[in-house]
Amino acid sequence: MNVKKLTDEQLVALFIDTQKNLYFEQLYDRYSDKVYRKCLSFVKDDAKAEDFTHDIFLKLVLNLSSYKETAKFSTWLYSITYNYCIDQTRISKKYSEVGLDDNFDAPDDDDDAQMAELEAQQLNKAMQQILPEEKSILMMKYQDDLSIKEISESLDISESAVKMRLLRAKEKLRKVYLEGVLFWGVVIAKLVSLFFRND
Amino acid sequence: MTDNENPFKLIEPEGQVPESLKKALVSEIDTIRNTSTLIDLFVGNFINTLSASFSGGENSQQES
């Protein structure tokens, strides 16, 4: 049997039945990098992201029997990942320590690609300013392309609650993003005015 | 919105999980499984031994 051709759900069923590591390893190979990257976007530290990935996969194995095939395996795994990252981030409260001053970069080039990159960088910095719960719901929707229904299932809340939380998270993100842009706008304006005054 | 235009896709960090993590996880899963089997066997045998000793005691009392 070629394990690479099996679906995630088949691998889960086979692992539960046979307890052979081969099936778990296949699932791990498929998702470990994705889970690691998600952890990395929460903690920004390779070693911590590794620890988180380790704990998430261990949690996955211990709770595998509770997996119901009504949801996609990936959705279920991502919900474990987000919940774990939210809990850990809440414990360390690292998100509140990142200041605005040293995190927003001013755009200084007209090149379109670089501008897009800078916008992405600013978005990344803004994502560090919002609560982990808000960050995870935005990532589910816009990074993992989950539907409202899938998000509501993985967070165990109603679809209207998902829509409301998404709206609030987007509003907050936009506010933080604009604050960053405004901050650098003021700094640049000040520098320009100082420069011309000296001339 | 395509993946290239979606800024949320652009901010996804790059990185690969080290190979050593997989080995560590698999060996940890083996340990958990072995421990669980050991506990099952011990508890199962302990209860069987207890019930056998009690039933043995009752039989010897009835015979006397």
XYZ file of C-alpha atoms in Angstrom:
263
model
C 0.000 0.000 0.000
C 1.346 3.396 -0.999
C 0.776 5.672 1.997
C 1.450 8.774 -0.073
C -1.755 8.174 -2.019
C -3.920 7.856 1.074
C -6.080 10.762 2.202
C -5.487 12.395 5.582
C -8.667 10.854 6.933
C -7.637 7.364 5.784
C -4.241 7.816 7.443
C -5.904 8.825 10.701
C -8.196 5.769 10.611
C -5.269 3.449 9.833
C -3.124 4.938 12.597
C -5.914 4.485 15.150
C -6.506 0.879 14.020
C -2.922 -0.310 13.651
C -0.961 2.151 15.853
C 1.815 1.998 13.243
C 4.085 5.062 13.206
C 4.261 4.923 9.417
C 0.818 6.560 9.115
C 1.592 9.230 11.675
C 4.889 10.003 9.958
C 3.070 10.545 6.673
C 0.666 13.005 8.320
C 3.616 14.695 9.995
C 5.456 15.045 6.674
C 2.399 16.644 5.106
C 1.701 19.216 7.808
C 4.757 19.754 10.036
C 6.142 22.686 8.037
C 2.744 24.379 7.865
C 2.195 24.004 11.597
C 5.762 25.190 12.284
C 5.236 28.300 10.154
C 1.984 29.101 11.909
C 3.750 28.811 15.266
C 6.568 30.960 13.918
C 4.122 33.708 13.005
C 2.953 33.758 16.629
C 6.283 33.552 18.468
C 8.971 34.783 16.002
C 11.479 32.449 17.617
C 12.724 29.272 15.898
C 13.307 27.305 19.106
C 9.918 28.215 20.576
C 8.163 27.441 17.295
C 9.872 24.017 17.328
C 8.671 23.369 20.873
C 5.151 24.433 19.935
C 5.170 22.148 16.870
C 6.349 19.253 19.034
C 3.604 19.845 21.611
C 0.899 20.294 18.962
C 1.718 16.991 17.239
C 1.872 15.203 20.576
C -1.509 16.676 21.462
C -2.758 15.564 18.062
C -1.699 11.940 18.666
C -3.254 11.882 22.129
C -6.552 13.311 20.835
C -6.661 11.515 17.501
C -9.441 9.202 18.641
C -11.695 12.231 19.208
C -11.299 13.377 15.590
C -14.615 13.279 13.734
C -14.583 13.063 9.969
C -17.271 15.755 9.680
C -14.427 18.297 9.474
C -11.372 18.146 7.246
C -8.287 16.829 9.034
C -6.300 19.952 8.109
C -9.002 22.223 9.575
C -8.986 20.187 12.784
C -5.185 20.280 13.017
C -5.085 24.036 12.375
C -7.685 24.641 15.072
C -5.491 22.698 17.540
C -2.527 24.782 16.357
C -4.283 28.127 16.740
C -5.776 27.252 20.116
C -2.389 26.116 21.395
C -0.638 29.243 20.099
C -3.347 31.506 21.564
C -3.015 29.819 24.971
C 0.778 30.002 24.960
C 0.857 33.601 23.751
C -1.704 34.558 26.375
C 0.484 32.971 29.042
C 3.656 34.751 27.996
C 1.810 37.995 27.083
C 4.593 38.753 24.655
C 2.271 40.469 22.224
C 1.872 43.486 24.483
C 5.614 44.084 24.721
C 6.134 44.981 21.070
C 6.217 48.758 20.737
C 5.045 50.749 17.751
C 8.220 52.805 17.474
C 10.656 50.142 16.364
C 8.309 48.102 14.249
C 6.941 50.181 11.449
C 9.145 50.780 8.457
C 8.636 53.729 6.187
C 8.263 53.041 2.471
C 11.246 54.590 0.689
C 11.104 53.181 -2.827
C 8.647 53.498 -5.678
C 9.234 50.026 -7.042
C 5.836 48.244 -7.036
C 7.152 44.883 -5.860
C 9.084 46.480 -3.036
C 6.050 48.546 -2.094
C 3.942 45.400 -1.919
C 6.662 43.820 0.211
C 6.693 46.829 2.524
C 2.931 46.731 2.814
C 3.188 43.065 3.735
C 5.890 43.909 6.284
C 3.706 46.591 7.829
C 0.788 44.191 7.915
C 3.061 41.673 9.624
C 4.011 44.241 12.250
C 0.380 45.257 12.700
C -0.536 41.577 13.188
C 1.858 41.509 16.172
C -0.103 44.325 17.812
C -3.489 42.652 17.859
C -4.691 39.939 20.230
C -3.764 36.330 19.364
C -7.471 35.424 19.072
C -7.965 38.158 16.471
C -4.791 37.170 14.671
C -5.782 33.514 14.463
C -9.259 34.207 13.055
C -7.743 36.468 10.373
C -5.150 33.809 9.524
C -7.841 31.134 9.266
C -9.847 33.261 6.866
C -7.139 34.866 4.731
C -4.139 32.531 5.023
C -5.793 29.128 5.253
C -8.798 30.107 3.105
C -11.241 28.483 5.526
C -14.919 29.192 5.035
C -17.033 30.864 7.735
C -18.627 27.462 8.404
C -15.245 25.767 8.852
C -14.043 28.523 11.194
C -17.232 28.288 13.231
C -16.752 24.513 13.548
C -13.115 24.741 14.566
C -13.722 27.523 17.107
C -17.011 25.992 18.222
C -18.959 29.246 17.841
C -21.865 30.281 15.591
C -21.330 31.542 12.049
C -22.680 34.972 12.942
C -20.209 35.139 15.842
C -17.398 34.320 13.406
C -18.522 37.123 11.091
C -18.671 39.559 14.003
C -15.222 38.563 15.291
C -13.765 38.821 11.802
C -15.221 42.284 11.378
C -13.829 43.453 14.734
C -10.412 41.916 14.029
C -10.254 43.588 10.614
C -11.246 46.947 12.098
C -8.588 46.665 14.784
C -5.946 45.566 12.294
C -6.791 48.475 10.012
C -6.577 50.888 12.956
C -3.184 49.563 14.084
C -1.912 49.510 10.500
C -2.972 53.109 9.895
C -1.469 54.214 13.217
C 1.851 52.782 12.058
C 1.676 54.471 8.684
C 0.607 57.738 10.334
C 3.454 57.493 12.836
C 6.037 57.235 10.083
C 4.255 59.889 8.028
C 4.636 62.337 10.913
C 8.295 61.345 11.443
C 9.114 61.822 7.748
C 7.255 65.140 7.626
C 9.213 66.321 10.691
C 12.529 65.240 9.150
C 11.730 66.929 5.854
C 10.718 70.155 7.612
C 13.920 70.076 9.719
C 16.023 69.453 6.616
C 14.552 72.431 4.751
C 14.780 74.653 7.825
C 18.527 73.946 8.087
C 18.992 74.854 4.411
C -7.693 38.187 -4.804
C -4.861 35.920 -5.988
C -2.244 34.428 -3.656
C 0.339 36.908 -4.957
C -1.897 39.867 -4.175
C -3.102 38.581 -0.826
C -0.843 40.275 1.779
C -1.792 37.636 4.354
C -0.186 34.991 2.153
C 2.889 37.181 1.708
C 3.453 37.516 5.448
C 3.419 33.758 6.035
C 6.907 33.054 7.452
C 9.268 30.731 5.639
C 11.023 27.971 7.470
C 11.301 24.245 7.803
C 10.987 22.183 10.884
C 14.244 20.289 11.648
C 14.351 16.558 10.926
C 15.382 15.812 14.528
C 11.939 16.861 15.747
C 10.272 14.031 13.836
C 12.594 11.434 15.407
C 12.036 12.886 18.872
C 8.267 12.856 18.403
C 8.136 9.303 17.081
C 10.267 7.998 19.960
C 8.091 9.886 22.436
C 4.954 8.366 20.906
C 6.576 4.916 21.214
C 7.339 5.585 24.879
C 3.760 6.703 25.556
C 2.385 3.627 23.767
C 4.739 1.241 25.606
C 3.949 2.824 28.968
C 0.237 2.557 28.275
C 0.610 -1.131 27.294
C 2.642 -1.783 30.433
C 0.013 -0.135 32.641
C -2.793 -2.056 30.871
C -0.971 -5.347 31.362
C -0.080 -4.596 34.974
C -3.583 -3.442 35.925
C -5.207 -6.320 34.000
C -2.933 -8.960 35.528
C -3.166 -7.405 38.981
C -6.967 -7.573 38.927
C -6.885 -11.111 37.504
C -4.451 -12.215 40.208
C -6.548 -10.605 42.918
C -9.789 -12.181 41.686
C -8.067 -15.562 41.258
C -6.649 -15.424 44.765
C -10.025 -14.466 46.231
C -11.881 -17.163 44.303
C -9.110 -19.642 45.262
C -9.601 -18.720 48.920
C -13.352 -19.141 48.711
C -12.977 -22.577 47.015
C -10.564 -23.813 49.703
C -12.986 -22.606 52.437
C -15.888 -24.450 50.763
C -13.798 -27.646 50.455
C -12.868 -27.562 54.143
